N, CA, C and O atoms as a Maestro MAE file, in Angstrom:
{
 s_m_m2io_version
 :::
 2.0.0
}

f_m_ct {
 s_m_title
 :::
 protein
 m_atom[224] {
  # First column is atom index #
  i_m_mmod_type
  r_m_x_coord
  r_m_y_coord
  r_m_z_coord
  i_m_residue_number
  s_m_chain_name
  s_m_pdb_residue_name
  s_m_pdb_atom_name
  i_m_atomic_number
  :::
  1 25 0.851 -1.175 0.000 1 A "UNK " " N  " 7
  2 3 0.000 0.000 0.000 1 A "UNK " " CA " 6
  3 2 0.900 1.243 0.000 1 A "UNK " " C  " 6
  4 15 1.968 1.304 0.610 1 A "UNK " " O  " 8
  5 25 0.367 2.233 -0.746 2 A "UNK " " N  " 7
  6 3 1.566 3.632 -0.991 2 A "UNK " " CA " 6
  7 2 1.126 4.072 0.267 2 A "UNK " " C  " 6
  8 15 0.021 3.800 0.736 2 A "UNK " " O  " 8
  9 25 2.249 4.959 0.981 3 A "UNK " " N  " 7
  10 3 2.049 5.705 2.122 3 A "UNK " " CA " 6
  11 2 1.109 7.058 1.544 3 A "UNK " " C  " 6
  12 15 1.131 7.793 0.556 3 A "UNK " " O  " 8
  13 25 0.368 6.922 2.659 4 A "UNK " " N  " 7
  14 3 -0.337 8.437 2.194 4 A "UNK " " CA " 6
  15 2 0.430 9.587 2.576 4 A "UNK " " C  " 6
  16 15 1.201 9.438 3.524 4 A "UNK " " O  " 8
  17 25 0.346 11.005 1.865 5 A "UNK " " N  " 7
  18 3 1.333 11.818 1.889 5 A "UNK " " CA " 6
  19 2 -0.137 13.133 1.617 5 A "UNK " " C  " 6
  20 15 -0.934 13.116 0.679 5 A "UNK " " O  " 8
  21 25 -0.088 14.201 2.832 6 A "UNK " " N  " 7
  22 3 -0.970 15.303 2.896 6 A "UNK " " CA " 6
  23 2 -0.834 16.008 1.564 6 A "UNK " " C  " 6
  24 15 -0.016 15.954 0.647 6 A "UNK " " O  " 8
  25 25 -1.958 16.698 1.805 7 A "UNK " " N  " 7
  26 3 -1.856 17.126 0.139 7 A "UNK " " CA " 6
  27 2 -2.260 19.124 0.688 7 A "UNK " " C  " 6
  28 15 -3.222 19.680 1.220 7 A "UNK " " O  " 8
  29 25 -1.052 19.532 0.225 8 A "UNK " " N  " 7
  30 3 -0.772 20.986 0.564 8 A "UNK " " CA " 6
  31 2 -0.834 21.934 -0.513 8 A "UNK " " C  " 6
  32 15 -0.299 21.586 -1.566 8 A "UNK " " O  " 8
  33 25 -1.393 23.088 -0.458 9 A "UNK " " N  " 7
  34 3 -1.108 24.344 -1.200 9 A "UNK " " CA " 6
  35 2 -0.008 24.556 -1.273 9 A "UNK " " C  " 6
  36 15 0.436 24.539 -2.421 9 A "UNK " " O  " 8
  37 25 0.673 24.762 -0.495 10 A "UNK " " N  " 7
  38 3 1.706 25.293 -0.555 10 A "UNK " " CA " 6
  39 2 2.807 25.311 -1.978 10 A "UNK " " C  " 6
  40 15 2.813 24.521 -2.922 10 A "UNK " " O  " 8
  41 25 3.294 25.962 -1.845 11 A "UNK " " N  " 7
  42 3 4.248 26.377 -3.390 11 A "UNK " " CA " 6
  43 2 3.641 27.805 -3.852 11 A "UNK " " C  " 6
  44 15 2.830 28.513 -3.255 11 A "UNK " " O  " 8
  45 25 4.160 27.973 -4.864 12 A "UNK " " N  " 7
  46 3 3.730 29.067 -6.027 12 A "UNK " " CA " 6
  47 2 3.343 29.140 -6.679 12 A "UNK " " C  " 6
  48 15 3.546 28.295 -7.551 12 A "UNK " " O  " 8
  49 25 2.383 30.232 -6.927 13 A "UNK " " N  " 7
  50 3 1.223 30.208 -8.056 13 A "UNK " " CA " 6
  51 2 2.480 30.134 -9.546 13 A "UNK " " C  " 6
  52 15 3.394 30.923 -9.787 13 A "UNK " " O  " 8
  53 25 2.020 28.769 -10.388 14 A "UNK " " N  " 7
  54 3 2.780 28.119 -11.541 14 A "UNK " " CA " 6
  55 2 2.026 28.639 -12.690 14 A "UNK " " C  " 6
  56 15 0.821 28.393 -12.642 14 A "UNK " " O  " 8
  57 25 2.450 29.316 -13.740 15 A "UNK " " N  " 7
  58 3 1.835 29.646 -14.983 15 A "UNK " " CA " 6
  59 2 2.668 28.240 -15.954 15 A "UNK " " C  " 6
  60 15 3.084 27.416 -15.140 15 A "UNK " " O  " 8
  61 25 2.882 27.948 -16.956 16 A "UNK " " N  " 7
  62 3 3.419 27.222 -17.891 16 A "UNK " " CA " 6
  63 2 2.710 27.062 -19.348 16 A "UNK " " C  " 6
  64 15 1.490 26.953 -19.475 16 A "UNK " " O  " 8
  65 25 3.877 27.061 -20.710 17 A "UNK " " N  " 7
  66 3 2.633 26.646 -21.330 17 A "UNK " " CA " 6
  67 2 2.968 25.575 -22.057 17 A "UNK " " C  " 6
  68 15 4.104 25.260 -22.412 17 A "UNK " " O  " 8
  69 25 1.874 24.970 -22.292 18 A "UNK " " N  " 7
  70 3 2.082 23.297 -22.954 18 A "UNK " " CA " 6
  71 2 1.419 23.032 -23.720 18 A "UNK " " C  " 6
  72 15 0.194 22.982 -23.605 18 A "UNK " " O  " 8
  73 25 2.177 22.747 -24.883 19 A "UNK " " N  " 7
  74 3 1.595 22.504 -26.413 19 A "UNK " " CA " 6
  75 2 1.289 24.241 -26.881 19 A "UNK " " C  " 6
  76 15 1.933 25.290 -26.887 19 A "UNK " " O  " 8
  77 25 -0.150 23.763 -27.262 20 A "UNK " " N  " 7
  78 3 -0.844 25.453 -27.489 20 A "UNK " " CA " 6
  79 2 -1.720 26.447 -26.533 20 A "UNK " " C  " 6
  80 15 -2.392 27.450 -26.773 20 A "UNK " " O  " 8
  81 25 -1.363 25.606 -25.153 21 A "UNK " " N  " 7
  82 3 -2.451 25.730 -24.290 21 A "UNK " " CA " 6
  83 2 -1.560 26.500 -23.194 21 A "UNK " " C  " 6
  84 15 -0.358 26.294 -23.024 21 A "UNK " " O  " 8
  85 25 -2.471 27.571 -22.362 22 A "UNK " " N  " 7
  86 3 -1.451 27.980 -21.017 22 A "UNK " " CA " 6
  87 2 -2.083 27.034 -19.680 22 A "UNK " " C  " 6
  88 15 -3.216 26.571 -19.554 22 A "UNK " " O  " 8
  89 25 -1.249 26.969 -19.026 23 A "UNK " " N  " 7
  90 3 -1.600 26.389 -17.479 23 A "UNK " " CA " 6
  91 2 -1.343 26.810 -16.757 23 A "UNK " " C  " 6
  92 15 -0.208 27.286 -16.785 23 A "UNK " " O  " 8
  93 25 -2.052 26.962 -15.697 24 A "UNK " " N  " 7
  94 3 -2.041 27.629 -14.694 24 A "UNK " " CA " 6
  95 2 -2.519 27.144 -13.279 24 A "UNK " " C  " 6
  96 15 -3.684 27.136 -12.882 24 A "UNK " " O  " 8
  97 25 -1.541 26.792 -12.678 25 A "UNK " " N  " 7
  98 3 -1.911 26.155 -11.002 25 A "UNK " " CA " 6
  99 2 -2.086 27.213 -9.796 25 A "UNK " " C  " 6
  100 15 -1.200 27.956 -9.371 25 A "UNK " " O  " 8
  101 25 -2.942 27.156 -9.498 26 A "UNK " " N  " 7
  102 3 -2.850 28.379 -8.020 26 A "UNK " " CA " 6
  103 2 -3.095 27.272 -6.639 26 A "UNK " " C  " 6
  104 15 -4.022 26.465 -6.569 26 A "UNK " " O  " 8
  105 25 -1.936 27.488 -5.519 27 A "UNK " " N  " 7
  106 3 -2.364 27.097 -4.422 27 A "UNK " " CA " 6
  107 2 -3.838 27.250 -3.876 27 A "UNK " " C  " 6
  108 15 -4.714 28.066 -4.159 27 A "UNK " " O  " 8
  109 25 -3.816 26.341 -3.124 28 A "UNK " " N  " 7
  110 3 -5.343 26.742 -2.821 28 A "UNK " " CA " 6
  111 2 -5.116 26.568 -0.956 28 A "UNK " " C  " 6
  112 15 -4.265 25.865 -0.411 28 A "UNK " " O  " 8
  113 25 -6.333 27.587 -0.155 29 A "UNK " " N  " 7
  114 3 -5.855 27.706 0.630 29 A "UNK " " CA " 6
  115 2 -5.943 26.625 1.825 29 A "UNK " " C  " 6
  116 15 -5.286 26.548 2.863 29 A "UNK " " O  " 8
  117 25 -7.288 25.578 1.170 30 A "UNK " " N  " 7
  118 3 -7.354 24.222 2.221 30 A "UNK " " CA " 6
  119 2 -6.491 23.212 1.766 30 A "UNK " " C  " 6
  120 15 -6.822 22.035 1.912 30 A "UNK " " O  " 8
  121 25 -5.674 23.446 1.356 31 A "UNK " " N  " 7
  122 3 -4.729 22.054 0.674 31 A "UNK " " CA " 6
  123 2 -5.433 21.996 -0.954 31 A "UNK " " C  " 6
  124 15 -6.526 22.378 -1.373 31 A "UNK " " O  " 8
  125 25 -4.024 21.203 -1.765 32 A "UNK " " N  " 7
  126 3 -3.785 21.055 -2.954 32 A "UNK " " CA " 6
  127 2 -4.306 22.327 -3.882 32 A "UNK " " C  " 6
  128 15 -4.573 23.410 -3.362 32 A "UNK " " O  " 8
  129 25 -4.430 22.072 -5.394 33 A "UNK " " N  " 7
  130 3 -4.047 23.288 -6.493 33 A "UNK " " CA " 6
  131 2 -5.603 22.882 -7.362 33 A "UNK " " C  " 6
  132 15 -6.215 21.862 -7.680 33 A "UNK " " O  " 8
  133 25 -5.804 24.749 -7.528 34 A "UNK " " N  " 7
  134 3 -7.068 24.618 -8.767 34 A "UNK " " CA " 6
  135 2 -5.995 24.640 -10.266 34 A "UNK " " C  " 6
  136 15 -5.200 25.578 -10.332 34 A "UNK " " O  " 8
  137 25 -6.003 23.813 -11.190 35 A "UNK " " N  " 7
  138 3 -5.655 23.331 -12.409 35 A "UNK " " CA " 6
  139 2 -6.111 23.828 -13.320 35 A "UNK " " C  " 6
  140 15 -6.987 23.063 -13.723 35 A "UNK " " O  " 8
  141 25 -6.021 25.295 -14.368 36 A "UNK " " N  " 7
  142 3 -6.810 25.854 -15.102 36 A "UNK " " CA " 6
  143 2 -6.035 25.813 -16.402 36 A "UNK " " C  " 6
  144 15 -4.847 26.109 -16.275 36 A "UNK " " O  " 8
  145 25 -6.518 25.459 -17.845 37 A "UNK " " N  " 7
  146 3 -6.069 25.197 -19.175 37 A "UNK " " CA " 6
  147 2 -6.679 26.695 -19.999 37 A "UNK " " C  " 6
  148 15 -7.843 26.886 -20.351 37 A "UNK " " O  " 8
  149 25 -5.918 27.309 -20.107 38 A "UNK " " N  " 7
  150 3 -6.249 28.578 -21.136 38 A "UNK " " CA " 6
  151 2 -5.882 28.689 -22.511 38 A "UNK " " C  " 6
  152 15 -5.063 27.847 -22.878 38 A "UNK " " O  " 8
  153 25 -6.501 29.980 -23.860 39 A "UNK " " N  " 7
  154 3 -5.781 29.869 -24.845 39 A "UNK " " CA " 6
  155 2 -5.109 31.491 -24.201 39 A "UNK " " C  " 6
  156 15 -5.154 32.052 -23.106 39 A "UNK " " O  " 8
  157 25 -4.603 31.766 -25.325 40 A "UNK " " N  " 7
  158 3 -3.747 33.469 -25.561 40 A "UNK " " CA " 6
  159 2 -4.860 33.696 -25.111 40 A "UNK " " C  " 6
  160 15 -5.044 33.499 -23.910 40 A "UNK " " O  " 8
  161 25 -5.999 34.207 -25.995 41 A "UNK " " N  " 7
  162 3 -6.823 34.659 -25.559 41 A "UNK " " CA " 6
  163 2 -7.859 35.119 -24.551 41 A "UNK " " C  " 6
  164 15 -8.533 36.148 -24.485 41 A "UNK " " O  " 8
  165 25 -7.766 33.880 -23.672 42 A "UNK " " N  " 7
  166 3 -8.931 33.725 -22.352 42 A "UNK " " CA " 6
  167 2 -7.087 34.457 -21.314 42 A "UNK " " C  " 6
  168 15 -7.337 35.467 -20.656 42 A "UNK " " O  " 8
  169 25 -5.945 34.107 -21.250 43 A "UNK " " N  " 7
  170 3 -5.127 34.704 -20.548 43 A "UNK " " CA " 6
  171 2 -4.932 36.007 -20.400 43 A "UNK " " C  " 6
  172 15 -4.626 36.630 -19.383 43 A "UNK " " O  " 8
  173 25 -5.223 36.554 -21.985 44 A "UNK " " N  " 7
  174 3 -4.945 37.754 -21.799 44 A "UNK " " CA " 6
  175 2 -6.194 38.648 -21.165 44 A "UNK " " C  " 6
  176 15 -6.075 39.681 -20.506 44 A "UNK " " O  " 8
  177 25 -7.647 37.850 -21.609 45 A "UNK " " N  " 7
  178 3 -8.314 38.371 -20.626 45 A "UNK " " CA " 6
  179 2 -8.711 38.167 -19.550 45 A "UNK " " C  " 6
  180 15 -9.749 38.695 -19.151 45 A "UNK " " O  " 8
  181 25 -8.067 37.443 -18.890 46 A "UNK " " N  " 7
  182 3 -7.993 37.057 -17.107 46 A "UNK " " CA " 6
  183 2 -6.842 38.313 -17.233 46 A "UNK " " C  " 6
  184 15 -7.690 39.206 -17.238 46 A "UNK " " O  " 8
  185 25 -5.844 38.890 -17.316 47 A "UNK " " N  " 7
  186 3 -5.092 39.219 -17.173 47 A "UNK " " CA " 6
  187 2 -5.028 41.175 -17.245 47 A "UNK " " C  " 6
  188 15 -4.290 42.059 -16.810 47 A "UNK " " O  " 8
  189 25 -6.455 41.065 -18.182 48 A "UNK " " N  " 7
  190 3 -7.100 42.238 -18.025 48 A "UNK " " CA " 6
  191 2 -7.928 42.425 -17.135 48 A "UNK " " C  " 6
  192 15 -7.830 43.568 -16.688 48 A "UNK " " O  " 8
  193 25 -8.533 41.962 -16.768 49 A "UNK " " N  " 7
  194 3 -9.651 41.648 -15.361 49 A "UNK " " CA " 6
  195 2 -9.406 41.801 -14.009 49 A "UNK " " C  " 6
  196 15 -10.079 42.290 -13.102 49 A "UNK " " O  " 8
  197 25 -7.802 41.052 -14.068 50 A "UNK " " N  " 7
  198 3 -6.885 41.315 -12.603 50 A "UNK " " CA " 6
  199 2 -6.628 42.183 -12.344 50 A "UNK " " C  " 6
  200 15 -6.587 42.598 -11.186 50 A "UNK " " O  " 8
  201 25 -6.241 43.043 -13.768 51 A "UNK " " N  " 7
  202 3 -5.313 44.494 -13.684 51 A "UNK " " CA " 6
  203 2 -6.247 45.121 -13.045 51 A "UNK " " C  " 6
  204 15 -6.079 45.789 -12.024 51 A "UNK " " O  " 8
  205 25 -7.570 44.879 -13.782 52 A "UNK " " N  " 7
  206 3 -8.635 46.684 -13.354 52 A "UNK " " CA " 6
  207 2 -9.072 46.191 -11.821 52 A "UNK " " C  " 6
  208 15 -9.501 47.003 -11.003 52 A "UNK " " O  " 8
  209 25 -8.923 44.832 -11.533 53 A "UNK " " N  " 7
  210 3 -9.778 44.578 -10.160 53 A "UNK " " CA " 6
  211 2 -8.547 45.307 -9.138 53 A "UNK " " C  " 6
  212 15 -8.917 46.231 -8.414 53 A "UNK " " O  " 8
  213 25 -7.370 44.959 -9.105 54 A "UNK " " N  " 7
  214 3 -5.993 45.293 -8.385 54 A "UNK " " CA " 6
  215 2 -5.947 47.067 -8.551 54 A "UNK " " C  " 6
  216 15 -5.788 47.782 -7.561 54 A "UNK " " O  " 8
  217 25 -6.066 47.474 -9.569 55 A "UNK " " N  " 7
  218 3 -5.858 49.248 -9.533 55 A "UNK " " CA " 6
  219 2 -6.604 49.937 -9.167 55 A "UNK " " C  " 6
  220 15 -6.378 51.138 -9.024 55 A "UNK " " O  " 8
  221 25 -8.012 49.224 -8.839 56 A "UNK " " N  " 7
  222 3 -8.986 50.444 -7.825 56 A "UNK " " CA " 6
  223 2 -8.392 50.458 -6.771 56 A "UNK " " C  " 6
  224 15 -8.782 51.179 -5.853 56 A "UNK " " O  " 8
  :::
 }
 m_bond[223] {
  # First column is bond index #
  i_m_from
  i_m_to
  i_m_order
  :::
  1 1 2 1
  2 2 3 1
  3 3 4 2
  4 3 5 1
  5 5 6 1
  6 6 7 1
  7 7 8 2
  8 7 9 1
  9 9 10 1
  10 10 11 1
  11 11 12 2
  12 11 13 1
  13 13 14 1
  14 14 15 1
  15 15 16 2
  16 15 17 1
  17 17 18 1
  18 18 19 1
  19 19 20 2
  20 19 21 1
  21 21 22 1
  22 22 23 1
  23 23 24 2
  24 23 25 1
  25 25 26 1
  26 26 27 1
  27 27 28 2
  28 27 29 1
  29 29 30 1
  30 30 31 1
  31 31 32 2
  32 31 33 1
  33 33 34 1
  34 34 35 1
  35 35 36 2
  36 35 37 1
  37 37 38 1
  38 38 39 1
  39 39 40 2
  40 39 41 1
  41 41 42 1
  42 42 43 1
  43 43 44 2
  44 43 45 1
  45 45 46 1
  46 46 47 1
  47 47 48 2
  48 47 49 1
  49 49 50 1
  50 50 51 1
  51 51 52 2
  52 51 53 1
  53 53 54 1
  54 54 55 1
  55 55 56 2
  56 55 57 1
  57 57 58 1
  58 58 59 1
  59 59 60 2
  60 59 61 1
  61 61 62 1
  62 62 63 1
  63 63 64 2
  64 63 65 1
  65 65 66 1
  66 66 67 1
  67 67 68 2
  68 67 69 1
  69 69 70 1
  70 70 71 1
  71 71 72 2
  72 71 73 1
  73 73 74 1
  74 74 75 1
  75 75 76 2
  76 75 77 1
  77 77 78 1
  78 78 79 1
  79 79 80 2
  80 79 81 1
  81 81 82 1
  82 82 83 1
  83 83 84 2
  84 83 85 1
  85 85 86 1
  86 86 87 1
  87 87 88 2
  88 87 89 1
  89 89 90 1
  90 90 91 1
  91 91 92 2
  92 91 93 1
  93 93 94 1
  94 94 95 1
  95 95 96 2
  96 95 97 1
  97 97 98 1
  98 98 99 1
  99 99 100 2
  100 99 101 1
  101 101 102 1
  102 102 103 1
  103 103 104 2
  104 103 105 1
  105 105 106 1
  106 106 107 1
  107 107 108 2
  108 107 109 1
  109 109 110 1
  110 110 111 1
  111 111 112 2
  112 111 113 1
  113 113 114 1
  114 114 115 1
  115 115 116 2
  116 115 117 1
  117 117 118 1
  118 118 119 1
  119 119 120 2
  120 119 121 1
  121 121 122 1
  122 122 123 1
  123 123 124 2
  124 123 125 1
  125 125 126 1
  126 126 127 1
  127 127 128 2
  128 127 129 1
  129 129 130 1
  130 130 131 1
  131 131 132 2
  132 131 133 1
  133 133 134 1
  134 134 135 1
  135 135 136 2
  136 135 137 1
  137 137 138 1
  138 138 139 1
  139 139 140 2
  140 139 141 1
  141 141 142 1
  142 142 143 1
  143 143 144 2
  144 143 145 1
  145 145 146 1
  146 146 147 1
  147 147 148 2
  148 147 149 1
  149 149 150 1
  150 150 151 1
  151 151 152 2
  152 151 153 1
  153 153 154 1
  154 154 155 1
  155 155 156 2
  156 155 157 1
  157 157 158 1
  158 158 159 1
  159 159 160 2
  160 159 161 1
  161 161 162 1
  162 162 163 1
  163 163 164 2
  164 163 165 1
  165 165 166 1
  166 166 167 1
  167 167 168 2
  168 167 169 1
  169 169 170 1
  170 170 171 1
  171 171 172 2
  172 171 173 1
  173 173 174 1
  174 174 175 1
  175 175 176 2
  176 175 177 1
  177 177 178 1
  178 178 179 1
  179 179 180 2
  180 179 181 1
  181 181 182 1
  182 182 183 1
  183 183 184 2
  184 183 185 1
  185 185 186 1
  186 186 187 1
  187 187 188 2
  188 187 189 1
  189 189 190 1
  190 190 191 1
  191 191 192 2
  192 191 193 1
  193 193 194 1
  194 194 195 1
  195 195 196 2
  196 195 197 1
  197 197 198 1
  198 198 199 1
  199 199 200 2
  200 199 201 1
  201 201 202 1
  202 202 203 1
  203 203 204 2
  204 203 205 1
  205 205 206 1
  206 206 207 1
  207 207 208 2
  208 207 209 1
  209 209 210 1
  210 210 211 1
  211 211 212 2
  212 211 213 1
  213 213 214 1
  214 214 215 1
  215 215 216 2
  216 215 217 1
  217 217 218 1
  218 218 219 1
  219 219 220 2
  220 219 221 1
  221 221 222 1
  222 222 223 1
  223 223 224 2
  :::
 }
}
């Protein structure tokens, strides 16, 4: 039987991209990572969204 091993957030929010696709892992704050598959497109507009939410 594999030892069980806790499953933690912890680390750093991971961008990467693979193939044609971006990825994106964010810790999460009760243990383990939300896993999100983007194109250019949907990144750049998460990326617009953050900006205007962060500069008010």
């Amino acid at each position: 039987m594999a030892a069980m091993k806790p499953r933690t957030g912890d680390g750093p929010l991971e961008v990467t991209k693979e193939g044609r696709g971006i990825v994106m892992r964010v810790p999460l704050e009760g243990g383990g990572r939300l896993v999100v598959e983007l194109n250019a497109v949907e990144a750049g507009e998460l990326g617009d969204a953050l900006k205007a939410v962060v500069s008010r």
